[in-house]
mmCIF file of C-alpha atoms in Angstrom:
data_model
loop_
_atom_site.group_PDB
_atom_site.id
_atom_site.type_symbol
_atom_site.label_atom_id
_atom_site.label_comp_id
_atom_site.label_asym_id
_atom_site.label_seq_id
_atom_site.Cartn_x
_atom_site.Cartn_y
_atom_site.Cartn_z
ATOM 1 C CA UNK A 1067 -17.470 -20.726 -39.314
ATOM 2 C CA UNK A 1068 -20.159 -20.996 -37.256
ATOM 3 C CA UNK A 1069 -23.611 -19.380 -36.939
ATOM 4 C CA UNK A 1070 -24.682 -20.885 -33.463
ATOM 5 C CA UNK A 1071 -24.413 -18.622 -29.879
ATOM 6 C CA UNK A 1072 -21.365 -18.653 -28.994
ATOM 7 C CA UNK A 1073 -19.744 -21.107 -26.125
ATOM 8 C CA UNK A 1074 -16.753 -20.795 -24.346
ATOM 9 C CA UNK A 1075 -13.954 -23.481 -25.405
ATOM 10 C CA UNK A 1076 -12.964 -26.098 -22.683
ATOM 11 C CA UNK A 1077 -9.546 -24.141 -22.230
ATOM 12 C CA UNK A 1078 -10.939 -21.117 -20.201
ATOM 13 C CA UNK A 1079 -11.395 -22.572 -17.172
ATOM 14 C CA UNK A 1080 -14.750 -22.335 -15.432
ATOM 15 C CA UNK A 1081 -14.230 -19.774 -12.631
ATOM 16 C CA UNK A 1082 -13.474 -17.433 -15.567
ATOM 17 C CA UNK A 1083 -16.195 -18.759 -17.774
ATOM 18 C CA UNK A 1084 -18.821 -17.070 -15.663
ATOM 19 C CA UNK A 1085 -17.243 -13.718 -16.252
ATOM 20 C CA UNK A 1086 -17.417 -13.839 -20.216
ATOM 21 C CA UNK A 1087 -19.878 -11.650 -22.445
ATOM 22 C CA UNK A 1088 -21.642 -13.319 -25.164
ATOM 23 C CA UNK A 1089 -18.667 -11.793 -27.137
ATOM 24 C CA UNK A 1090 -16.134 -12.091 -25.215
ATOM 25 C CA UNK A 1091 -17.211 -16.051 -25.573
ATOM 26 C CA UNK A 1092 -16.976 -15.664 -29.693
ATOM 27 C CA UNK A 1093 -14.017 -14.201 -29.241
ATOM 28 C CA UNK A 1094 -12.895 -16.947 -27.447
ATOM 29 C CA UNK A 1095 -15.029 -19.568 -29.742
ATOM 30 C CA UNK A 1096 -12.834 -17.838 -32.509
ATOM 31 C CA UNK A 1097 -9.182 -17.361 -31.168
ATOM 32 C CA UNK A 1098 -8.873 -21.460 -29.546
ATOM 33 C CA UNK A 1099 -8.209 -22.703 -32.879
ATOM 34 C CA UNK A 1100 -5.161 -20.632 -33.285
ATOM 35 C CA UNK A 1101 -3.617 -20.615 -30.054
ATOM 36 C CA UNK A 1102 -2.660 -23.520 -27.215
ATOM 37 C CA UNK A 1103 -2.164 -23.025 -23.568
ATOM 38 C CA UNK A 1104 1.475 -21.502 -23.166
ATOM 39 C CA UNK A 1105 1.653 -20.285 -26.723
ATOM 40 C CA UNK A 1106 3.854 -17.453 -26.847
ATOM 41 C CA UNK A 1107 2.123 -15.200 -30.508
ATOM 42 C CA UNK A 1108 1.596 -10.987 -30.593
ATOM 43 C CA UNK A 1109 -1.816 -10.508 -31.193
ATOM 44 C CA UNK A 1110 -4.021 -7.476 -32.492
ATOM 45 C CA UNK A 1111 -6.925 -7.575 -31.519
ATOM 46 C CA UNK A 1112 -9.594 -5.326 -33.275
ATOM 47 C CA UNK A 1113 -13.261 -4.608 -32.582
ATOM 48 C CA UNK A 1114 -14.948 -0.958 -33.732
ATOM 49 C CA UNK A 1115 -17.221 -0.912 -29.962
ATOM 50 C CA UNK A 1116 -15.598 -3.453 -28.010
ATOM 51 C CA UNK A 1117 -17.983 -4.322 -25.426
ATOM 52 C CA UNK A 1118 -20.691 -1.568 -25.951
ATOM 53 C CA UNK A 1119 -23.295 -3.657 -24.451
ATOM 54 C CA UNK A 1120 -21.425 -3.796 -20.908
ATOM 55 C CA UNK A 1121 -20.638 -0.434 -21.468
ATOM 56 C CA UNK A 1122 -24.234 1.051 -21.731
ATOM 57 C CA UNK A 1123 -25.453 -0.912 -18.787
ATOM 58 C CA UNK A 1124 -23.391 0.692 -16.704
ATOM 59 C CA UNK A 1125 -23.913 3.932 -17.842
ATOM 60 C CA UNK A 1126 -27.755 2.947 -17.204
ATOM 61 C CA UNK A 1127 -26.543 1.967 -13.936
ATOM 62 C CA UNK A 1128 -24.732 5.362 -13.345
ATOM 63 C CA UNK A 1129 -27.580 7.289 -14.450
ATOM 64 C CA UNK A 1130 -30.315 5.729 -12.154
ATOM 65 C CA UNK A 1131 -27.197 6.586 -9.481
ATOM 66 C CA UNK A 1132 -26.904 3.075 -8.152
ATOM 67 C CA UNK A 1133 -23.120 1.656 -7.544
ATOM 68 C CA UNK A 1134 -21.419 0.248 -11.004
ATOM 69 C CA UNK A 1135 -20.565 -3.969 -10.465
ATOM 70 C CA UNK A 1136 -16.241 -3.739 -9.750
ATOM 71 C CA UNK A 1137 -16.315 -7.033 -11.755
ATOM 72 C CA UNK A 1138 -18.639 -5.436 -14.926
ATOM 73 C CA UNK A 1139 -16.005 -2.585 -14.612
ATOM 74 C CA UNK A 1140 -13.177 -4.456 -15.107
ATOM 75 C CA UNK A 1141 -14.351 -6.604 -17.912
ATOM 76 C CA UNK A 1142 -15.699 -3.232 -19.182
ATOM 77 C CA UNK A 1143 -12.680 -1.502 -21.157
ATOM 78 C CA UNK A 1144 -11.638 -2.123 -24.901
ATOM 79 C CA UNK A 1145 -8.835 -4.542 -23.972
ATOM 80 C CA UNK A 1146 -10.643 -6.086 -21.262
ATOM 81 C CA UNK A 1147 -11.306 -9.556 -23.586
ATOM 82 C CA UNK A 1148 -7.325 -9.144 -24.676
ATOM 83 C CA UNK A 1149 -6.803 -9.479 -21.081
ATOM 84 C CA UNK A 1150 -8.721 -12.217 -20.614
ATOM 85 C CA UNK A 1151 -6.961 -13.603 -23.947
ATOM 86 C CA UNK A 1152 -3.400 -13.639 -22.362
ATOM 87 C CA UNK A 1153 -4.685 -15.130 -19.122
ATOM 88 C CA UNK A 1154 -5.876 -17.918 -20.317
ATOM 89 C CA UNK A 1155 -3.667 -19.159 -22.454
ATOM 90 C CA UNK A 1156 0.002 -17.611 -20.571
ATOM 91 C CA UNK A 1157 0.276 -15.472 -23.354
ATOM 92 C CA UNK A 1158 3.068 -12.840 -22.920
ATOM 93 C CA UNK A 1159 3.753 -11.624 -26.183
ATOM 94 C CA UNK A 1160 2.563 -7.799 -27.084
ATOM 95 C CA UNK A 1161 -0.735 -7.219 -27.533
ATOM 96 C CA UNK A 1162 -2.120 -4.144 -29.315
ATOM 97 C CA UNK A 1163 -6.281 -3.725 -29.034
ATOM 98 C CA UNK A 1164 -7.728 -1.359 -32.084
ATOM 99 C CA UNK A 1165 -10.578 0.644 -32.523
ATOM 100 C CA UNK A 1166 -10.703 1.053 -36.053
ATOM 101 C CA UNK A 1167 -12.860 3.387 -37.733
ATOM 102 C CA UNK A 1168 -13.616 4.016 -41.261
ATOM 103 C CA UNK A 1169 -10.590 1.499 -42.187
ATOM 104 C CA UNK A 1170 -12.689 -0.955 -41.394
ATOM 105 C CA UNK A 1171 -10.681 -4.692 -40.938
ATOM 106 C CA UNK A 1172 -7.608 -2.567 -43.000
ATOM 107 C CA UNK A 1173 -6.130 -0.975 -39.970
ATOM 108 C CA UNK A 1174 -5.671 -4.457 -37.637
ATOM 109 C CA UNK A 1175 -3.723 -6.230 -40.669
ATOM 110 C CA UNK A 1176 -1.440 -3.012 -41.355
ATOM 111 C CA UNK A 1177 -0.706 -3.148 -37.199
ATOM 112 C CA UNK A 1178 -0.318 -7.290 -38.065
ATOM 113 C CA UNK A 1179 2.015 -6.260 -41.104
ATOM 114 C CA UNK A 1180 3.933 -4.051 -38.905
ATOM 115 C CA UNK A 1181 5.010 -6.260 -36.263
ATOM 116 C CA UNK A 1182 5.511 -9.125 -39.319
ATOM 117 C CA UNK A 1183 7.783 -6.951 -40.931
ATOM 118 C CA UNK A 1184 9.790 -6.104 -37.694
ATOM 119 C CA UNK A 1185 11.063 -9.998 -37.605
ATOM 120 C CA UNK A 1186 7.919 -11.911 -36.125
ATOM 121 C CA UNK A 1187 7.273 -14.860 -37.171
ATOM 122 C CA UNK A 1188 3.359 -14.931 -36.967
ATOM 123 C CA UNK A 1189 0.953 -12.582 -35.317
ATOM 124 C CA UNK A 1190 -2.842 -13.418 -34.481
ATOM 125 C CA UNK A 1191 -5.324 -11.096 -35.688
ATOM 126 C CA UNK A 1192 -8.274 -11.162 -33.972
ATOM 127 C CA UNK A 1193 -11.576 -8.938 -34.840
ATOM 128 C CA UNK A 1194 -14.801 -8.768 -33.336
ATOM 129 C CA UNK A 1195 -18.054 -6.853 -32.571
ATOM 130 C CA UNK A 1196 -21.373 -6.669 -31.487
ATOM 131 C CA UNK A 1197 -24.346 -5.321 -31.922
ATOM 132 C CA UNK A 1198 -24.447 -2.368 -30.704
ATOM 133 C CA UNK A 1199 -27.545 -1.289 -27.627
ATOM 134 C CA UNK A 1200 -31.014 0.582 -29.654
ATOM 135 C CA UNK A 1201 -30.105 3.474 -27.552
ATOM 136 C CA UNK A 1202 -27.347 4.606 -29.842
ATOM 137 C CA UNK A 1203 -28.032 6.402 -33.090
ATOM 138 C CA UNK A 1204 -25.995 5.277 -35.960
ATOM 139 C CA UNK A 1205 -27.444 6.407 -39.097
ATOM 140 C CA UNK A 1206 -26.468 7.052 -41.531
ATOM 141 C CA UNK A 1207 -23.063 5.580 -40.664
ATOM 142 C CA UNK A 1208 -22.924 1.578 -41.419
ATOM 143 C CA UNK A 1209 -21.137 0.317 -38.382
ATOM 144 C CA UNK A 1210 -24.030 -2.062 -36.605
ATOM 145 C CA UNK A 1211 -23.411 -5.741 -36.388
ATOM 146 C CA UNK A 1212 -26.590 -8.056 -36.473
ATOM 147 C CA UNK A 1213 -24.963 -10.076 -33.511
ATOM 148 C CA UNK A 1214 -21.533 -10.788 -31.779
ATOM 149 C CA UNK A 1215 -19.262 -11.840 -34.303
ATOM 150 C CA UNK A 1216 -15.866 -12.566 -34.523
ATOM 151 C CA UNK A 1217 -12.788 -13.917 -36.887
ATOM 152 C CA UNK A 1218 -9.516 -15.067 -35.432
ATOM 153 C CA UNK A 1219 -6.370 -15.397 -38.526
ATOM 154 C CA UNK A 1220 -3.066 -16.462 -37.657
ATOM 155 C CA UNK A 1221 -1.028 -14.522 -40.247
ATOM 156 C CA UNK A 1222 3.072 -14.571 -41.352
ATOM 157 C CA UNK A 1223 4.745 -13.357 -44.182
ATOM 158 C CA UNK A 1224 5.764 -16.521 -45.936
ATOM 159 C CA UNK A 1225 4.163 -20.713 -45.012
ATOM 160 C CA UNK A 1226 1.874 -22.786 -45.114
ATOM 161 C CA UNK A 1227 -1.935 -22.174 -45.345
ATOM 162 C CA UNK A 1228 -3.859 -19.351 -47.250
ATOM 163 C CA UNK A 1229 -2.108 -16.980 -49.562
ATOM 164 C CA UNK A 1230 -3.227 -13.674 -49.215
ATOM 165 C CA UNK A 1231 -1.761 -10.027 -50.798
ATOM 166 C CA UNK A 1232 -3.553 -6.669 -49.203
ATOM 167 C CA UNK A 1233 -3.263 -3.337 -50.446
ATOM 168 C CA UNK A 1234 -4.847 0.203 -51.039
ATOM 169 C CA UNK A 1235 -7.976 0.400 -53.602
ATOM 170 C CA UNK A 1236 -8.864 3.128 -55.179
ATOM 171 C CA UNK A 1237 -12.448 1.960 -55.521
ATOM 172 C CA UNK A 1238 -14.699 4.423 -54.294
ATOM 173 C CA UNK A 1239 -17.223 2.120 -51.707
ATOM 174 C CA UNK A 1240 -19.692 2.194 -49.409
ATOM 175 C CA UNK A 1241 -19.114 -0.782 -47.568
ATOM 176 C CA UNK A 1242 -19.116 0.278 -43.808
ATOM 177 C CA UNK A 1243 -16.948 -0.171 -41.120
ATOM 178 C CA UNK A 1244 -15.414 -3.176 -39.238
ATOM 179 C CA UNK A 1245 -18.700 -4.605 -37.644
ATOM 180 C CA UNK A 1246 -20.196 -5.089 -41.007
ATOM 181 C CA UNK A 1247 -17.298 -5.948 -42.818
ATOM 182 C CA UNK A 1248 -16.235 -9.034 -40.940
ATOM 183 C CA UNK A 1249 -18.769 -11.269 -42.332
ATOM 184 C CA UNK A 1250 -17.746 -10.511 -45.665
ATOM 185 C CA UNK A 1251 -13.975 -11.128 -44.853
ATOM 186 C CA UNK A 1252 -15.058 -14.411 -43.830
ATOM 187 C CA UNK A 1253 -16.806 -15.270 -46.544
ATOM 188 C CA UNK A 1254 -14.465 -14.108 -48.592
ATOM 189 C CA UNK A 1255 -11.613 -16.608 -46.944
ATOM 190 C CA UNK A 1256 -14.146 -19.829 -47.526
ATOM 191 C CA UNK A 1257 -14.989 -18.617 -50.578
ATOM 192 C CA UNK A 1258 -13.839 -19.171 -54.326
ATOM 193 C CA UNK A 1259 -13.509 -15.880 -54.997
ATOM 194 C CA UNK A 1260 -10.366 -14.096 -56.014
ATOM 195 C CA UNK A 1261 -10.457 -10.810 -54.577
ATOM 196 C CA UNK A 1262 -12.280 -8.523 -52.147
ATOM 197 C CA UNK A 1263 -12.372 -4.880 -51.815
ATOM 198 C CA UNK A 1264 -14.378 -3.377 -48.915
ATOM 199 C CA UNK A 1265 -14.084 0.658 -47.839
ATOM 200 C CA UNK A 1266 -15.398 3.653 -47.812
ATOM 201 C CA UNK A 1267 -14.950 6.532 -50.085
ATOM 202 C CA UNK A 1268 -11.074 7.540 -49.961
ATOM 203 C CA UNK A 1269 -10.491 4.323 -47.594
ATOM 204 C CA UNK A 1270 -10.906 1.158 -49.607
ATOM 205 C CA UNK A 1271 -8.910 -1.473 -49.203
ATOM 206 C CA UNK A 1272 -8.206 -5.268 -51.114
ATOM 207 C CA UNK A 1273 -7.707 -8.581 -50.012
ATOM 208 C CA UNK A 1274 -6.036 -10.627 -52.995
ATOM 209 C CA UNK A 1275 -6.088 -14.212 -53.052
ATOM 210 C CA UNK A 1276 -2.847 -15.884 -55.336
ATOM 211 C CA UNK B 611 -27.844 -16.103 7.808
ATOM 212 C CA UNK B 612 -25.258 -18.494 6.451
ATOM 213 C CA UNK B 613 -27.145 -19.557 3.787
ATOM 214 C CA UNK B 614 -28.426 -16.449 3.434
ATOM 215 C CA UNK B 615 -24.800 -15.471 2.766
ATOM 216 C CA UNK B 616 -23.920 -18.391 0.582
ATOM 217 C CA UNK B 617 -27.124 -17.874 -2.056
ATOM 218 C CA UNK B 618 -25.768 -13.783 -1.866
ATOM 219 C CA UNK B 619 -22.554 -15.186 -3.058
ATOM 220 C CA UNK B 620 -23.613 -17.501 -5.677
ATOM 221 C CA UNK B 621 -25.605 -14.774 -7.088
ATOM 222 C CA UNK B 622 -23.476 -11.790 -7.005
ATOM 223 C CA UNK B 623 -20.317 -13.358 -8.281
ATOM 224 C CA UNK B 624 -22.393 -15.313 -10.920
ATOM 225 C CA UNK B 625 -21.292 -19.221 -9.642
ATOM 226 C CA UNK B 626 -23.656 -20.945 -12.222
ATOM 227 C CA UNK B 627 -22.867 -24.563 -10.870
ATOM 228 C CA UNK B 628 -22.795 -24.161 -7.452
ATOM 229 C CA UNK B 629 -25.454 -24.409 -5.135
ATOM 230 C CA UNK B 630 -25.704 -23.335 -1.636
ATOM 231 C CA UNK B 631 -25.253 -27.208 -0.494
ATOM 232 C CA UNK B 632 -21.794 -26.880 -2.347
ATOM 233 C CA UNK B 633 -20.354 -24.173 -0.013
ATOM 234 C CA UNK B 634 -18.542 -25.085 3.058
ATOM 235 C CA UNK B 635 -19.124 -22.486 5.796
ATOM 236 C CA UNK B 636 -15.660 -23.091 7.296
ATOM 237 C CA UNK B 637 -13.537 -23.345 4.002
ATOM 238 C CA UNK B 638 -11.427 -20.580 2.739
ATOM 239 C CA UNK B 639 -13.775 -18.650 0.467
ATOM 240 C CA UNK B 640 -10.794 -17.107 -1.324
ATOM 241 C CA UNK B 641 -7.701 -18.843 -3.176
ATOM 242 C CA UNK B 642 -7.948 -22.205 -1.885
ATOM 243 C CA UNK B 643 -11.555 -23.605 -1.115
ATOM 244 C CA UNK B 644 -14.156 -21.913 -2.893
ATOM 245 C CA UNK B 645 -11.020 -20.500 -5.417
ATOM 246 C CA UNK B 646 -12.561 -16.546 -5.903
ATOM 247 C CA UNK B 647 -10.602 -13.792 -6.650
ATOM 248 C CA UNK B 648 -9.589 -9.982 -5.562
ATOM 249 C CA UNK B 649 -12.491 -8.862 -8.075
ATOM 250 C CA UNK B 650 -15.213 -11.174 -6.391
ATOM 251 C CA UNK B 651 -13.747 -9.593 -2.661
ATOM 252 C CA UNK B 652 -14.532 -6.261 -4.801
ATOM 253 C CA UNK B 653 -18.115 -7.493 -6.017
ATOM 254 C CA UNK B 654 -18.827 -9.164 -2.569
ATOM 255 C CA UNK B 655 -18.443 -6.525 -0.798
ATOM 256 C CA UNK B 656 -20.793 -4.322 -2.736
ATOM 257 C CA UNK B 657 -23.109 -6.827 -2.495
ATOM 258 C CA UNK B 658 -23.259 -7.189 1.308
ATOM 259 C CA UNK B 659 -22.897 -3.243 1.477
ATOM 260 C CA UNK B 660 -26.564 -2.962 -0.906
ATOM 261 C CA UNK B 661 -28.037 -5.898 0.783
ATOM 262 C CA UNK B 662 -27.416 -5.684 4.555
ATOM 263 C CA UNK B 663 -25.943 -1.484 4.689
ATOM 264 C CA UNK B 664 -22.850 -3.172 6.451
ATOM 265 C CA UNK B 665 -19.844 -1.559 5.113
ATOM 266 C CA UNK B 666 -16.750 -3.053 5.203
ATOM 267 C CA UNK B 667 -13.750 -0.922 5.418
ATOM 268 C CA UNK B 668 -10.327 -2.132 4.027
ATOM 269 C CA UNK B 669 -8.773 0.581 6.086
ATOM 270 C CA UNK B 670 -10.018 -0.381 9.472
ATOM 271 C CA UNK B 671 -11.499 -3.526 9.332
ATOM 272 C CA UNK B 672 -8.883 -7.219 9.348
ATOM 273 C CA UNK B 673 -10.532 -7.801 6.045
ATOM 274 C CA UNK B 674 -8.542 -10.974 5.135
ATOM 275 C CA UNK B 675 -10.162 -12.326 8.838
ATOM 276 C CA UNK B 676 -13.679 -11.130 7.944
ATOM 277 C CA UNK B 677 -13.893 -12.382 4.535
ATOM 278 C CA UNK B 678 -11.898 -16.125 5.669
ATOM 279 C CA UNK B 679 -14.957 -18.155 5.373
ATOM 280 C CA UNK B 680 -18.999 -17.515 4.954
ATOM 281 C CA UNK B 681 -19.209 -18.316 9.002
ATOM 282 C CA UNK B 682 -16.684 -15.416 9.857
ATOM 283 C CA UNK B 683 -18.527 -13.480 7.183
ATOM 284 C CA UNK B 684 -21.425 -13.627 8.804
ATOM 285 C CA UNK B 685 -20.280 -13.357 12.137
ATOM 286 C CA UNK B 686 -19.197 -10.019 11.386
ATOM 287 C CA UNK B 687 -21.897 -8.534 9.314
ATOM 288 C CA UNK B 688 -24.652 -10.222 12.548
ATOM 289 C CA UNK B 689 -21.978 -8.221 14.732
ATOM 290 C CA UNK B 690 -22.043 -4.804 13.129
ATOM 291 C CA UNK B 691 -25.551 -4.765 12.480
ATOM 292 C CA UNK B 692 -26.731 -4.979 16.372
#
C-alpha cells in the first residue's frame, strides 16, 4: 500500500508510458506485483467511472466544438486501461471490465468466483477509481473517491496466501459504492481484523477472514 | 519548418524525453526510427490539420510517403500550402 502519486512500473515500456492517466498509472502501480511479462491470468477488472476525468475533457472539448485528441479517444472507454493491461504484459486470457454500482467491490469478486468455479486456477481482480471532475453532482449518493486509487488481488479457490470467505449480509449499511469502498477493503486485508461488511441497504456484502 | 515540425511532434504525441535535437529528419518516423504508432499518425495528423489547415487525406494522398520522415513531412505540408 502506498499513499504516494502514482508511477508507472519499469515493465510498461516508455513509448506507452506517455499515454497513461494518473490512474491508469495506479492501476498499473497496483496490478505489476501480480502479474510478469507473458503471464497468461483472466482478469476482472472493476472501476465504478473508469476514466471520468478523460471523459469530461472531451466532452469540454466537444462542447467548445473543437476536434476530440484520436489518442484521448482511444484511451477514453471503460476497458481502455484493460487494454493497455494485456498489452503490456502479452496477456491473452479473458478479460471482463465492470462497472459496478451499488454492489460496490461485491460484484468484481462474484465475476472472479465465477470464472474460479468454472476450472481456473487464479483470476486477478483488479479495482480502481478516481475522483470524479466538480462538474458532476453526486449527492447524496457516496460514490466520490478522494484520489485515483486502486487494489490489484490475485485470487483462487484453494493455496497459498490470504484466506478469505465472502458472502451476502444482511446488515442494513450505508457504506457507498466501489470508489469509497476500496480503501476500506484494503485496510481491511493489512489489517487484524476479522471481518468486513460494506453495502448499502438490501446490498451488503462480507469479507471473512479464517 | 523542420523543427518547427519536430517540436509539433514532441508536443502533440506527448514525447516527454525527447527533444527536437533527438529527431532525425530523414529517419522513419513510424515503426522503426522514431518507433510511433497508427494512433500518433491519427493524433499527428490532427495536429498539422489545427496548426497549418493542411489536410491530409488517407484517400488521396500516398500517406505512408508523406508521413516517412519529418523532411517528407514537411515537404508536403510547404507544398500544399503555396
Amino acid at each position: 500500500m502506498t499513499t504516494e502519486p502514482p508511477v508507472a512500473p519499469a515493465s510498461v515500456p516508455k513509448m506507452l508510458q506517455r499515454r497513461l492517466s494518473l490512474l491508469a498509472k495506479a492501476v498499473f502501480h497496483a496490478a505489476d506485483r501480480c502479474i510478469k511479462a507473458g503471464e497468461q491470468v483472466p482478469t476482472v477488472f472493476s472501476s465504478t467511472h473508469g476514466e471520468i476525468g478523460k471523459s469530461f475533457q472531451m466532452l469540454k472539448t466537444i462542447g467548445a466544438g473543437e476536434e476530440l485528441s484520436p489518442t484521448a479517444f482511444s484511451l477514453g472507454v471503460h476497458n481502455a486501461i484493460s487494454g493497455l493491461f494485456s498489452i503490456v504484459y502479452g496477456n491473452r486470457q479473458e478479460i471482463t471490465v465492470l462497472a459496478p454500482g451499488r454492489e460496490g467491490m461485491a460484484a468484481a469478486f462474484i465475476e472472479a468466483a465465477g470464472m474460479l468455479s468454472e476450472g481456473r486456477d487464479e483470476v486477478l481482480l483488479v479495482l480502481y477509481d478516481e475522483a470524479l471532475p466538480d462538474f458532476f453532482p453526486f449527492a447524496p449518493f457516496r460514490l466520490n473517491a478522494d484520489a485515483p486509487c486502486a487494489l490489484a488481488l490475485k485470487i483462487a479457490a484453494a493455496g497459498p496466501g490470504l484466506a478469505l470467505r465472502f458472502c451476502r449480509s444482511p446488515e442494513a449499511r450505508d457504506d457507498g459504492e466501489q470508489p469509497v469502498q476500496l480503501l476500506a477493503l484494503a485496510r481491511f486485508l493489512v489489517s487484524s481484523d476479522e471481518s468486513l461488511i460494506l453495502g448499502n441497504p438490501g446490498h451488503s456484502w462480507s469479507w471473512h477472514k479464517r | 519548418m523542420e523543427n518547427e515540425l519536430k517540436q509539433l511532434i514532441i508536443d502533440a504525441l506527448d514525447l516527454e524525453d525527447i527533444s527536437v535535437d533527438d529527431i532525425d529528419s530523414h529517419e522513419p518516423l513510424f515503426n522503426t526510427g522514431l518507433g510511433l504508432d497508427s494512433i500518433d499518425a491519427l493524433e499527428l495528423g490532427l495536429a498539422i490539420r489545427k496548426k497549418y489547415d493542411v489536410k491530409i487525406d488517407a484517400e488521396k494522398d500516398d500517406v505512408a510517403k508523406i508521413f516517412a520522415s519529418v523532411s517528407s513531412l514537411a515537404a508536403y505540408i510547404e507544398s500544399v500550402r503555396r
